[in-house]
Short mmCIF file of C-alpha atoms and ligand atoms in Angstrom, two decimals:
data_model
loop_
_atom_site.label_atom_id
_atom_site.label_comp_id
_atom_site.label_asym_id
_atom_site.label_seq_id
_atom_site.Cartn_x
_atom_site.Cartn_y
_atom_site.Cartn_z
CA UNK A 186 -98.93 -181.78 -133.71
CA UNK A 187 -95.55 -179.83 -133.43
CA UNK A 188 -94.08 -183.68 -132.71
CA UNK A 189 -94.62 -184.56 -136.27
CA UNK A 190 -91.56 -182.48 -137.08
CA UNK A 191 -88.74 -184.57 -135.37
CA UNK A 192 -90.79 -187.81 -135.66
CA UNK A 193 -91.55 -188.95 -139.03
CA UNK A 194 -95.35 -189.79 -138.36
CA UNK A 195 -95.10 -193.01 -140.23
CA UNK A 196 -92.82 -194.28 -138.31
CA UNK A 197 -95.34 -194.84 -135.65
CA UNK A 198 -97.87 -196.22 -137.80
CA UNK A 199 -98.98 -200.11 -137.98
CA UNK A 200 -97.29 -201.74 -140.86
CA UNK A 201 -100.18 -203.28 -142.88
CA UNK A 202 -98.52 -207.08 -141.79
CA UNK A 203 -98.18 -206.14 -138.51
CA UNK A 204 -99.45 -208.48 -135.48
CA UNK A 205 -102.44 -206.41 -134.99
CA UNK A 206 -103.71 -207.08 -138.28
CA UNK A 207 -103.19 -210.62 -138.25
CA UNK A 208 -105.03 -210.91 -134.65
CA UNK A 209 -107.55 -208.96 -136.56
CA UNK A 210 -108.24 -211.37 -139.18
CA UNK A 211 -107.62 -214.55 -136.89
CA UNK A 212 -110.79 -212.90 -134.72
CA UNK A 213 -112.85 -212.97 -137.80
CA UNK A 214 -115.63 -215.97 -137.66
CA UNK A 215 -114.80 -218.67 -140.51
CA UNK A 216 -116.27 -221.47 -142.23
CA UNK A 217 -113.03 -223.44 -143.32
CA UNK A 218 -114.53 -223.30 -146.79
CA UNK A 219 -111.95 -221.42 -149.40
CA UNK A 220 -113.49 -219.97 -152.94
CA UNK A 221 -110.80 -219.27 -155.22
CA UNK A 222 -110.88 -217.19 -158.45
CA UNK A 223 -108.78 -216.44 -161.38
CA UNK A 224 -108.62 -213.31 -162.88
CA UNK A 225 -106.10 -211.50 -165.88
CA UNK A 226 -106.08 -207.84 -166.30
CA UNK A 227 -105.47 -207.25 -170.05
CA UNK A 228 -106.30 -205.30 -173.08
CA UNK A 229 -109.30 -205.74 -175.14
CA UNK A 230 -112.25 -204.41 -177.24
CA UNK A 231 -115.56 -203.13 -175.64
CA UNK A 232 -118.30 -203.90 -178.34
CA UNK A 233 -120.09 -200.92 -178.30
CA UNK A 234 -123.42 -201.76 -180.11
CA UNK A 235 -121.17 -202.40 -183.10
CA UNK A 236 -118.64 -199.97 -182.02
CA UNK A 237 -115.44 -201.02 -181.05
CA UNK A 238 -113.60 -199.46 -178.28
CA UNK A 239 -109.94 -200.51 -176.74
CA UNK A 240 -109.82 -200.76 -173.16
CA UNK A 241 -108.51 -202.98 -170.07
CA UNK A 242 -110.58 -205.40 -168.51
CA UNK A 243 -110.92 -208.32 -166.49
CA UNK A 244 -111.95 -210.51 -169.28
CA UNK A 245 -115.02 -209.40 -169.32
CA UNK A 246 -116.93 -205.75 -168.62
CA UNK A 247 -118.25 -206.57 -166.20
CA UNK A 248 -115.77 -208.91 -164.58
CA UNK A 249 -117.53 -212.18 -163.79
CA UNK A 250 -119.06 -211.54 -160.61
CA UNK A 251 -116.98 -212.84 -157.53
CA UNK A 252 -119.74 -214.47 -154.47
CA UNK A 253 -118.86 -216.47 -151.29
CA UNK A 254 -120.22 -216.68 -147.97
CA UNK A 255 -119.95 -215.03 -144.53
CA UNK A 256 -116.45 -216.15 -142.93
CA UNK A 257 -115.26 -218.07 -146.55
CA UNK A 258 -111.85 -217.47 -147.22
CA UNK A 259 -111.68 -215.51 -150.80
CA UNK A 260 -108.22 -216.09 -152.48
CA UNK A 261 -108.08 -214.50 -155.96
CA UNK A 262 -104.52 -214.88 -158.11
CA UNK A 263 -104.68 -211.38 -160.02
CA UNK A 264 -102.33 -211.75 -163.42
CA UNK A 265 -101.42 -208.63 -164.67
CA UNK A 266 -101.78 -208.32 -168.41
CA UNK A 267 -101.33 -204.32 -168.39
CA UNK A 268 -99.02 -202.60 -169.76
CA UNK A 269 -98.74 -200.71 -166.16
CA UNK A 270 -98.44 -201.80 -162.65
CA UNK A 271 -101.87 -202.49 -161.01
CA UNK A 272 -103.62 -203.48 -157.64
CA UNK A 273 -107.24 -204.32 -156.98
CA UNK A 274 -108.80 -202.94 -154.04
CA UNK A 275 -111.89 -205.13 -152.54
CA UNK A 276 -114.32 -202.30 -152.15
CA UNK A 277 -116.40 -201.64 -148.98
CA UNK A 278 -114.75 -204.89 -147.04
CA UNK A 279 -113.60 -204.70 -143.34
CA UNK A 280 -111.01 -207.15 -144.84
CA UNK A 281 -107.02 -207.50 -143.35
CA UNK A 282 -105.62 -204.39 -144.03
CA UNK A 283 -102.57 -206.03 -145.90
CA UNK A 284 -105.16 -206.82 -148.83
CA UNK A 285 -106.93 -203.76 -149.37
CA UNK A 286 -104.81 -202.77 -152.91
CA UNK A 287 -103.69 -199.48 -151.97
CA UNK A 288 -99.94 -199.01 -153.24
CA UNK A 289 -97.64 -197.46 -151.16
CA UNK A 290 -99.95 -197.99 -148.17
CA UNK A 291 -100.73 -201.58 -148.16
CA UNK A 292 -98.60 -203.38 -150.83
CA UNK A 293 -96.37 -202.50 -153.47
CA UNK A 294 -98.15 -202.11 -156.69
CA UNK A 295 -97.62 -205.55 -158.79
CA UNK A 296 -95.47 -204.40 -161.85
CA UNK A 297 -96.46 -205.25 -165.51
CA UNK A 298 -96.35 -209.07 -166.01
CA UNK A 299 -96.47 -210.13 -162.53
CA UNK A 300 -99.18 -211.64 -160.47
CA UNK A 301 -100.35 -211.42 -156.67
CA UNK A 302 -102.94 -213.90 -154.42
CA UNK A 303 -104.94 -211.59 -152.47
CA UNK A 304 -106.52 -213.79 -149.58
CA UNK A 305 -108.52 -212.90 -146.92
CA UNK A 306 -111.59 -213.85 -145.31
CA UNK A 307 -114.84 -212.28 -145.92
CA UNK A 308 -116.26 -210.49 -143.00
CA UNK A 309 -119.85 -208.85 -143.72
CA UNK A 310 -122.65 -210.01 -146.14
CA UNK A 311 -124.00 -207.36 -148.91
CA UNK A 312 -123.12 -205.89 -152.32
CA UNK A 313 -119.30 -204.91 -152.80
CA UNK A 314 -117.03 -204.32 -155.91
CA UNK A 315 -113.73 -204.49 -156.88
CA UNK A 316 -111.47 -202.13 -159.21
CA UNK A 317 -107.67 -201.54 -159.41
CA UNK A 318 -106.39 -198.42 -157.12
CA UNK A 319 -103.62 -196.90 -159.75
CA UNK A 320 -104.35 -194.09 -161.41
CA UNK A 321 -107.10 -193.28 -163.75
CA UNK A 322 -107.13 -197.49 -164.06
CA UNK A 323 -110.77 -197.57 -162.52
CA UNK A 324 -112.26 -195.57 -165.72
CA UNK A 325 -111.58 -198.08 -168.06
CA UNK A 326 -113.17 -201.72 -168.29
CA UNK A 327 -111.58 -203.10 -164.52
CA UNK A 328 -114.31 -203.79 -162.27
CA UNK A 329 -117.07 -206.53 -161.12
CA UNK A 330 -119.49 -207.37 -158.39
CA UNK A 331 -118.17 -208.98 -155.24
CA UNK A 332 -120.93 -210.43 -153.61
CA UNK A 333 -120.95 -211.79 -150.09
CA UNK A 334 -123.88 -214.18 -149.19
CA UNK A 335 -125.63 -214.12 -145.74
CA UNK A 336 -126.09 -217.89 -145.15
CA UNK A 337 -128.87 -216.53 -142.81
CA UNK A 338 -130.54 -214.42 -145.13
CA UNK A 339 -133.50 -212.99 -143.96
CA UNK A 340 -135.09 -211.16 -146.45
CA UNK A 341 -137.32 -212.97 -148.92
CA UNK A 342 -136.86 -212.99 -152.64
CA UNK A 343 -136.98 -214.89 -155.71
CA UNK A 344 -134.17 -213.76 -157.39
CA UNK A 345 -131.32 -211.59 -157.48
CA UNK A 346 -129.97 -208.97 -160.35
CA UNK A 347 -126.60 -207.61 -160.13
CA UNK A 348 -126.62 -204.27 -161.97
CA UNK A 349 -123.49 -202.34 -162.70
CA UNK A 350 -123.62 -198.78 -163.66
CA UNK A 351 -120.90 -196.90 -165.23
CA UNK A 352 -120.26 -193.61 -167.55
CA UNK A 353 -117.59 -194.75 -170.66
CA UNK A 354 -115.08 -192.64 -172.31
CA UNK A 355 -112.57 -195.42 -172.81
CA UNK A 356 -111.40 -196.03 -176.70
CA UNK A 357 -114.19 -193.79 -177.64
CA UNK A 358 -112.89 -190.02 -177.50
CA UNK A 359 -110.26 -190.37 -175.15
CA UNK A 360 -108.35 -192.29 -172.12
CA UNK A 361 -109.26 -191.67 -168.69
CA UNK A 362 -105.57 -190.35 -168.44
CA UNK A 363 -106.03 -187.61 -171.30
CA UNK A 364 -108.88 -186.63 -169.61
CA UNK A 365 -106.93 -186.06 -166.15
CA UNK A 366 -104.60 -184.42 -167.74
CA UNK A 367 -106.78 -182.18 -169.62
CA UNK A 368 -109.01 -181.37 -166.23
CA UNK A 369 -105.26 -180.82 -164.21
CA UNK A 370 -105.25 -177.68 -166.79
CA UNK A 371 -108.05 -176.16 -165.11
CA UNK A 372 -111.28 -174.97 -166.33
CA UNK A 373 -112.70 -171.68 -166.42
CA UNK A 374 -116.70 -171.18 -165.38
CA UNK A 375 -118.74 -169.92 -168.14
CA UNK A 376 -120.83 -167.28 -167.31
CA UNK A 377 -124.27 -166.51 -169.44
CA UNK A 378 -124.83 -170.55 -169.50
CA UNK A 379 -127.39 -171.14 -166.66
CA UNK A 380 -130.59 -172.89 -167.84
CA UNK A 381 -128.49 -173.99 -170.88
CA UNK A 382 -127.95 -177.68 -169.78
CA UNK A 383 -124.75 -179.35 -170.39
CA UNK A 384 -122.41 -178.56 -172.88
CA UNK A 385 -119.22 -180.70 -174.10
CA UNK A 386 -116.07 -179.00 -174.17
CA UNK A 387 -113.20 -181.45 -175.25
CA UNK A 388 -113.92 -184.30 -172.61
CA UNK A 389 -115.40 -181.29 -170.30
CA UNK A 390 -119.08 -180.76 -170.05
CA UNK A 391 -120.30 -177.45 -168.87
CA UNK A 392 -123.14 -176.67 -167.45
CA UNK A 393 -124.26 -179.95 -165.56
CA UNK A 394 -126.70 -179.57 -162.74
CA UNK A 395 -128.57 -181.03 -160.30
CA UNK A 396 -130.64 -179.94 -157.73
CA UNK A 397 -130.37 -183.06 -155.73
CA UNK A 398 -126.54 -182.94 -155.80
CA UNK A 399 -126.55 -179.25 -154.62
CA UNK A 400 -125.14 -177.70 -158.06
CA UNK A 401 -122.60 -179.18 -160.46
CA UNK A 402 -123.16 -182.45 -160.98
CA UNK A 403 -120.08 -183.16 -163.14
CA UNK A 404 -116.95 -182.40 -165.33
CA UNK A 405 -116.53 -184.78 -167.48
CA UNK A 406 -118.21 -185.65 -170.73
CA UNK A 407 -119.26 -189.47 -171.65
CA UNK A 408 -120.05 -190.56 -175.04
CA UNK A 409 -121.87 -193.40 -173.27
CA UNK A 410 -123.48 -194.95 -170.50
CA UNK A 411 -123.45 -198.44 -169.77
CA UNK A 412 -125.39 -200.73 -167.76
CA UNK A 413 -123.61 -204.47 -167.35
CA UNK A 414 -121.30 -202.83 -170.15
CA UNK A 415 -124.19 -202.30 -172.80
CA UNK A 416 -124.97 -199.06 -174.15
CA UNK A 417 -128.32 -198.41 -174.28
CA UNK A 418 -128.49 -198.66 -177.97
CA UNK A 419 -127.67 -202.97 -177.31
CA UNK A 420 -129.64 -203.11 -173.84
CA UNK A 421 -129.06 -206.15 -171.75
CA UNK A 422 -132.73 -207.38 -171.26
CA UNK A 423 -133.26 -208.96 -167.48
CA UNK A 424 -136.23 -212.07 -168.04
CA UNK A 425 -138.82 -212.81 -165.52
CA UNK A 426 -142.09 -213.40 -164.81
CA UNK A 427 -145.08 -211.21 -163.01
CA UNK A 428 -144.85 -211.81 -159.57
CA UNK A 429 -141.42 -212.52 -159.14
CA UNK A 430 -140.06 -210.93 -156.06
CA UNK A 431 -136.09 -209.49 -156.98
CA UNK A 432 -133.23 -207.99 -155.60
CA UNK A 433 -131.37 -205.73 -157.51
CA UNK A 434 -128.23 -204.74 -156.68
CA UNK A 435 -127.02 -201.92 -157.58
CA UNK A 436 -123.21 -200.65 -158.02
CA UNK A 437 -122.03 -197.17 -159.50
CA UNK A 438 -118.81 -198.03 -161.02
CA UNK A 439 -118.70 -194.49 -162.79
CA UNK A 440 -116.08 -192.16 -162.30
CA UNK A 441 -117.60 -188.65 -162.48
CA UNK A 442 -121.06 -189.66 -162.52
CA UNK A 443 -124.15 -190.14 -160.05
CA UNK A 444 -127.24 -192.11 -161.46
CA UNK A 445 -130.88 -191.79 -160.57
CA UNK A 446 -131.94 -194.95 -161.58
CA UNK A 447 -135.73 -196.21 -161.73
CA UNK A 448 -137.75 -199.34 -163.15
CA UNK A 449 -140.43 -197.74 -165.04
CA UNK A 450 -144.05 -199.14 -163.95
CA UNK A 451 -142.66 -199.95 -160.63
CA UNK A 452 -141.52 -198.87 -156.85
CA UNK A 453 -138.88 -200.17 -155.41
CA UNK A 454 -138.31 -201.16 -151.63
CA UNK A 455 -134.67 -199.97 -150.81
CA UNK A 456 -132.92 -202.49 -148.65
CA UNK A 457 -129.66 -201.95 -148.29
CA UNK A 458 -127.01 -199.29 -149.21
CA UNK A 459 -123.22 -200.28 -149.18
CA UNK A 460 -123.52 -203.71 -148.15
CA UNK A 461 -126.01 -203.08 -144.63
CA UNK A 462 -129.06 -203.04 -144.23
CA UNK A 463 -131.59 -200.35 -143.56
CA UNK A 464 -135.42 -199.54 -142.66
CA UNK A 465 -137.03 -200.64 -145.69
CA UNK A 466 -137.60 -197.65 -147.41
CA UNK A 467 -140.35 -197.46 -150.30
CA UNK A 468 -139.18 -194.84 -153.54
CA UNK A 469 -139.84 -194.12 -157.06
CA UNK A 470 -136.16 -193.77 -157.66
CA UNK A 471 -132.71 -194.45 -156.17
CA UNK A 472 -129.49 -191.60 -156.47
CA UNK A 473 -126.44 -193.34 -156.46
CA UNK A 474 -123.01 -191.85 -156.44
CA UNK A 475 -119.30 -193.22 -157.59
CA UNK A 476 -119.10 -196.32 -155.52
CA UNK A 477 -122.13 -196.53 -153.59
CA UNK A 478 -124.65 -199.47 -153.70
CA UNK A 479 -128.15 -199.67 -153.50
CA UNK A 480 -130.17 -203.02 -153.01
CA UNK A 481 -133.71 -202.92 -153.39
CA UNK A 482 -136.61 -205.41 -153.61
CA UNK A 483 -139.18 -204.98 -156.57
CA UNK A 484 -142.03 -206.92 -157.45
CA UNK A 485 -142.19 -207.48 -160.93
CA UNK A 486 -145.34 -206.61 -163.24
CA UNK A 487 -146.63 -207.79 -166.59
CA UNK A 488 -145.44 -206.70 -169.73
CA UNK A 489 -142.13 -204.78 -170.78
CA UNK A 490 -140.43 -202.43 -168.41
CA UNK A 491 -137.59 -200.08 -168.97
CA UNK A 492 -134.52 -200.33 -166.30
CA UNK A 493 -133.33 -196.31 -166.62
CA UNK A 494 -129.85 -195.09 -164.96
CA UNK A 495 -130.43 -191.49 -165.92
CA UNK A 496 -126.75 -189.49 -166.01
CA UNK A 497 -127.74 -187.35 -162.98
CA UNK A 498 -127.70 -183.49 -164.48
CA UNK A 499 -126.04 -184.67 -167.68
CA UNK A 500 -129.12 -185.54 -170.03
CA UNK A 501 -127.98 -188.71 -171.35
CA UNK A 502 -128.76 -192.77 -169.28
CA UNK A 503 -128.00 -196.16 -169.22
CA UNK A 504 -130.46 -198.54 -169.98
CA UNK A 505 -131.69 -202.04 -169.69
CA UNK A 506 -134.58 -203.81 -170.06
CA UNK A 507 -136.91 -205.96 -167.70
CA UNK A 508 -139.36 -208.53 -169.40
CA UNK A 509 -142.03 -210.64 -167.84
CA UNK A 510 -144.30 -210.76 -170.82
CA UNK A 511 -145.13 -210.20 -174.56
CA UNK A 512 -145.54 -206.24 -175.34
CA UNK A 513 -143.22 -204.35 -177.39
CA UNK A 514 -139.82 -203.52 -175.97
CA UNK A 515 -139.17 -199.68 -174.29
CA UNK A 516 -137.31 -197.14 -176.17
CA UNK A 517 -134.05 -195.85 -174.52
CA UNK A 518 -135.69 -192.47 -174.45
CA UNK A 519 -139.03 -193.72 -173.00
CA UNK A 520 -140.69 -190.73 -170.20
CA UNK A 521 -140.13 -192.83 -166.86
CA UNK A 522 -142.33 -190.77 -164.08
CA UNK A 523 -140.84 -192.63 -161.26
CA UNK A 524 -137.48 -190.86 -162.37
CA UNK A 525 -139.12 -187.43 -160.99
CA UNK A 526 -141.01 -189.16 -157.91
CA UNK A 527 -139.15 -190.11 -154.77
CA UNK A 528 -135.86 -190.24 -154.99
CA UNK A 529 -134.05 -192.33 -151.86
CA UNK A 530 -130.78 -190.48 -150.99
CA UNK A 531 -128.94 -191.79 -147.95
CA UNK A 532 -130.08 -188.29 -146.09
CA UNK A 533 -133.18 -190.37 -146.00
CA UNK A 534 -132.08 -193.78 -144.94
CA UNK A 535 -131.83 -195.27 -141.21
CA UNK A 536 -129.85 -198.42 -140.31
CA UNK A 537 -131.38 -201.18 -139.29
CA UNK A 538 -131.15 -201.78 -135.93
CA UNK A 539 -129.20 -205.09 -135.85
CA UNK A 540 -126.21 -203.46 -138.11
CA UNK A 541 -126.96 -199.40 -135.76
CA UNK A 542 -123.72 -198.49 -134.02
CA UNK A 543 -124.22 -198.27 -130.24
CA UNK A 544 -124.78 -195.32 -128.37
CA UNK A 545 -121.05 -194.10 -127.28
CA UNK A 546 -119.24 -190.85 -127.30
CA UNK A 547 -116.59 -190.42 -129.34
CA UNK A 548 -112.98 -190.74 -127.94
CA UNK A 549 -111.85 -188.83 -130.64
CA UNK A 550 -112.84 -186.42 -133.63
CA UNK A 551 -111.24 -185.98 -136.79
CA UNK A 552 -112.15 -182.97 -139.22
CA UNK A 553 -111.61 -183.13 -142.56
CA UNK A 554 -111.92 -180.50 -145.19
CA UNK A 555 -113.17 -181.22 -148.40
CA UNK A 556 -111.25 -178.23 -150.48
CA UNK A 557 -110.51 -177.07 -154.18
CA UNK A 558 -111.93 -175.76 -157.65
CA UNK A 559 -112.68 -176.84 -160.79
CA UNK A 560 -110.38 -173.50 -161.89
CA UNK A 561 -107.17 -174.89 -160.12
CA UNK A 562 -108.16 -178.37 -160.25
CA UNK A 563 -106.41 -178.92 -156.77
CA UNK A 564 -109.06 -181.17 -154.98
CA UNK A 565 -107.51 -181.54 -151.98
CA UNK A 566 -108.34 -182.46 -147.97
CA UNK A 567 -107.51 -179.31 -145.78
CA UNK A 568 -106.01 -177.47 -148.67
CA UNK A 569 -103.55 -180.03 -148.94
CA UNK A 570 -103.07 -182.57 -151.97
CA UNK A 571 -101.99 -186.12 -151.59
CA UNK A 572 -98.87 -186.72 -152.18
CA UNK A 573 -98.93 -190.19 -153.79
CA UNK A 574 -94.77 -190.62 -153.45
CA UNK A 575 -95.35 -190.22 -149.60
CA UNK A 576 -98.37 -191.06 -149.11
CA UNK A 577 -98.00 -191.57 -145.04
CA UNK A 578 -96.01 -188.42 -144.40
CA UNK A 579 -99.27 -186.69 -142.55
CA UNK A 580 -102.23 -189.53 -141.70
CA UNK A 581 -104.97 -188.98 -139.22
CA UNK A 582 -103.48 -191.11 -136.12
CA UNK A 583 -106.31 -193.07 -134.22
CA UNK A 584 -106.04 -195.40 -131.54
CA UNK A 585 -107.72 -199.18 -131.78
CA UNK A 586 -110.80 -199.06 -129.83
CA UNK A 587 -111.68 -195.96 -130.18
CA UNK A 588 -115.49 -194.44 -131.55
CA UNK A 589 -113.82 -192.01 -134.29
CA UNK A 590 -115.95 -189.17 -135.30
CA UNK A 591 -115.26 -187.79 -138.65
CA UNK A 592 -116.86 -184.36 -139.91
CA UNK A 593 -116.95 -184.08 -143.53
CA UNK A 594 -116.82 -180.31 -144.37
CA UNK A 595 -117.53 -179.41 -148.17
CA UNK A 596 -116.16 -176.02 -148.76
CA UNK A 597 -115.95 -176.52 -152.18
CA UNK A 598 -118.67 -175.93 -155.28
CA UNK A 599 -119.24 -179.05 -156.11
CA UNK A 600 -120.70 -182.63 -154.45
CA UNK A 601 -118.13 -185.12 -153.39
CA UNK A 602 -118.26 -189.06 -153.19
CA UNK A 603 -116.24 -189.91 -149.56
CA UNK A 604 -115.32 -193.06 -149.33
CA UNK A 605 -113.05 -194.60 -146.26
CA UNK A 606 -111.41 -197.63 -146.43
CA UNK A 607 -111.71 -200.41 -144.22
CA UNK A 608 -114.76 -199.42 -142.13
CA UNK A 609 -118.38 -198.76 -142.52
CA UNK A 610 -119.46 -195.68 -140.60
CA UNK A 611 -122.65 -194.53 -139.35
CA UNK A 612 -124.27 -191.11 -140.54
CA UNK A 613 -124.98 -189.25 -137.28
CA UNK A 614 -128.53 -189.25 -135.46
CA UNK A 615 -129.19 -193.25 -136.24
CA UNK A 616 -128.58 -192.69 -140.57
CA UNK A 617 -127.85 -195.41 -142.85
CA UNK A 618 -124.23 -197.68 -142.15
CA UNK A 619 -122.06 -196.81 -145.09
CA UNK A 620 -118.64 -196.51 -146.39
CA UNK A 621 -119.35 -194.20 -149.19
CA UNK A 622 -121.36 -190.95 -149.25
CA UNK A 623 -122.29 -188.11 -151.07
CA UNK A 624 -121.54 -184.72 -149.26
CA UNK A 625 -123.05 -181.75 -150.82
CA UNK A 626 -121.36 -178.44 -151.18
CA UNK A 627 -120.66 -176.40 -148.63
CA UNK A 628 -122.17 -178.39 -146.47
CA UNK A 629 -121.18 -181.01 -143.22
CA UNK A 630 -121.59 -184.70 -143.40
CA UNK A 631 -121.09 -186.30 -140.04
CA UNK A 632 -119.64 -189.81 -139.54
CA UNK A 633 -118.93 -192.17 -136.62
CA UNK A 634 -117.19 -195.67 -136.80
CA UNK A 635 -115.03 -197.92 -134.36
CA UNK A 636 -111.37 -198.31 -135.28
CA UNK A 637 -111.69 -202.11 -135.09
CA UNK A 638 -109.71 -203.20 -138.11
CA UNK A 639 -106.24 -202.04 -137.51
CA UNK A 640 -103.80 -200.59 -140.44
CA UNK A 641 -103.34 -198.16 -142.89
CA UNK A 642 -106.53 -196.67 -144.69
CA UNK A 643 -107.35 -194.70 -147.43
CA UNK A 644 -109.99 -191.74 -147.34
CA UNK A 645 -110.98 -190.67 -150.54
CA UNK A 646 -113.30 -188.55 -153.08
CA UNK A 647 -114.30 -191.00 -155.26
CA UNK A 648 -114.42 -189.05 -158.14
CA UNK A 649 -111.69 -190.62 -160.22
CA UNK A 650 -110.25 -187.68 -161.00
CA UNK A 651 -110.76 -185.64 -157.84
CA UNK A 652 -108.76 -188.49 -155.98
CA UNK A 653 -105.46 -188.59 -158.48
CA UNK A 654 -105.70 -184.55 -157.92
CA UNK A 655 -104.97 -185.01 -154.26
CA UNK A 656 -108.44 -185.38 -152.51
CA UNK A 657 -107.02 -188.52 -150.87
CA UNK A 658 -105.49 -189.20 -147.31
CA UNK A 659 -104.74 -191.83 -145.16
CA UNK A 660 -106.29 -192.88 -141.45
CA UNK A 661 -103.91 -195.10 -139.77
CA UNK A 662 -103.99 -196.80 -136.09
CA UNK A 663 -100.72 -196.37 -134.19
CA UNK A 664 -98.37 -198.60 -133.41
CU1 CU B 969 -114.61 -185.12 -155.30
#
């Protein structure tokens, strides 16, 4: 790529309003019908179960849930309340690449005290979210469920839960940005502590581990764990009745967290994970990482039934409770078996066959390098750290058209959220469609898509923190 040097490789790139992208989104099937939203990003107090803890939010924590159909046009006016520029980024869409709420790659960040109308048309049904994409921003209260209906829905159900999941630091021992800034310091590994369990250091916690997530599960201690922002001390309770067929959809808004979450007394059918479907898959338990999304189907029982989002290798959960009938309430701390059954990881998955890629060879391969240490703190792709003032000096160029192969190689020590922008990819040999997934360390996750939404995207750990160190980079079509 010696060409690089005399050609800035930007330069080449699509702009994110270029023509392509707006033949792109004029391709997309609509209905004519427009949903419009209003939402302020401001300070305000997190009620804590009668703690009170200053954050940022979209009026609520959750955000009120955004939902439209297939082909709708969704126009939300964002007001920014912040003391700090913002964006929102509309997480897991194949959306027009000129709304995706990346700054410095697909608009300029909207300063403090001005406002921006993202509008674009939604192209897939399924579970999505939406956060800001500044900073440490996504660790505070800014987030909500953006649900896309199917108007041809063909599973069957009775109802639907949406069920956020997220670890909380916010106003309680520190701000997402203290904590960045104490990880950037580095962290030394303990010896003598295996078997120990986790230990908080500051807003570091030693010594979490998981088995399922190949190691160290995470670096950051949370005070608490919310589920549709309640700590499990004020649960949320979801009512019902036996019988009732539901879909719960599940979001990990967390930022260096993974949840194994479970409905005590029950299985659940996973459906879907990141918006498409897959094999219906029967499991005791779901593992969810930093922006994935799990739907499953459950049919409810009788009684009293604890919802449990246990901190995965951090001995603490979220909790909520399910209620179809008299009985006394669950504790917080109630023994769930189902958490030590089955646990559904994507590994396990297989798209369905409507939403399967077909067979094709890939014109074109892209390796990436998941690199750096908890010592240096210098998560990085390739040994390389974004550089968020030029954030298109060195993109992976691919063509429109094209089957892109991507090869996720962890060569770090710890488990890694990826998340591309833009896209949902296959997992190799017939796996699950998804545009976020966990790769374990020092090991390969393999990934195709087609490059049929042309721009400017973001690939990313999405580990808060691990991203603002530099595990980011961008894929971009050429001009
Ligand atoms: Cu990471």
């Amino acid at each position: 790529m010696a060409l690089t040097a005399c050609t800035p490789a930007s330069s080449r790139l699509l702009t994110p309003t270029s023509s392509p992208v707006r033949t792109a989104e004029a391709a997309r099937a609509v209905t004519g019908r427009t949903v419009s939203f209003d939402l302020r990003a401001a300070p305000t107090a997190l009620d804590l179960a009668g703690k009170s803890a200053q954050t940022w939010s979209y009026g609520s924590i959750p955000a009120q849930a955004l939902r439209a159909s297939v082909g709708d046009t969704i126009r939300v006016k964002l007001d920014n309340g912040l003391p700090e520029e913002t964006t929102i980024h509309w997480h897991g869409l194949a959306l027009r690449n000129d709304m995706d709420g990346v700054p410095g790659v697909t608009q300029p960040a909207i300063a403090a005290g001005d406002a921006f109308t993202y509008e674009y048309t939604a192209p897939h049904a399924g579970t999505y979210w939406f956060h800001p994409h500044v900073g440490t921003q996504i660790d505070r209260g800014l987030y909500g469920a953006l649900i896309i209906d199917d108007p041809n829905e063909p599973l069957r159900y009775d109802e639907e839960w949406v069920v956020i999941l997220d670890d909380w630091l916010d106003g309680v021992t520190a701000t997402p940005d203290q904590v960045l800034e104490e990880l950037s310091a580095g962290m030394q590994p303990m010896s003598g502590m295996e078997g120990m369990g986790p230990m908080a250091m500051g807003n570091m916690l030693m010594g979490a581990e998981s088995d399922l997530l190949g190691g160290d599960a995470g670096d950051v201690f949370y005070p608490e764990y919310l589920i549709n922002g309640r700590p499990a001390a004020d649960p949320e309770t979801y009512s019902s009745s036996p019988g009732r067929r539901v879909r719960i959809r599940m979001i990990n808004a967390g930022g260096d967290t993974a949840f194994r979450v479970a409905l005590g007394g029950h299985r659940m059918t996973v459906v879907h994970t990141d918006g498409f479907p897959v094999t219906p898959f029967e499991a005791d338990a779901v593992l969810i990482g930093m922006g994935e999304r799990y739907d499953v189907l459950v049919t409810l029982a009788d009684g009293a039934f604890p919802l449990v989002a246990a901190a995965e290798g951090k001995e603490a959960r979220g909790f909520a409770i399910v209620r179809t009938g008299s009985g006394s309430a669950p504790a917080p701390d109630a023994d769930i078996p189902e958490l030590s059954g089955l646990v559904a990881t994507a590994d396990r998955l297989t798209a369905a066959s409507d939403v399967a890629l077909p067979n094709r060879q890939p014109d074109r391969q892209l390796a990436i390098e998941l690199t750096g240490s908890m010592e240096q703190y210098d998560w990085g792709f390739g040994g390389r750290r974004f550089d968020f003032d030029r954030p298109l000096d060195q993109p992976w160029q691919i063509r429109s058209g094209e089957r892109v192969r991507i090869e996720f190689t962890n060569s770090t020590d710890m488990w890694h959220p990826v998340h591309l922008h833009g896209h949902t990819f296959q997992h190799a040999g017939g796996g699950p469609r998804k545009d976020t997934s966990v790769v374990l360390p020092q090991q390969t996750l393999t990934v195709d898509f087609d490059a049929d939404n042309p721009g400017r995207w973001l690939v990313h750990c999405h580990n808060i923190y691990h991203g603002e160190a530099g595990m980011m980079g961008v894929v971009a079509y050429q001009a």
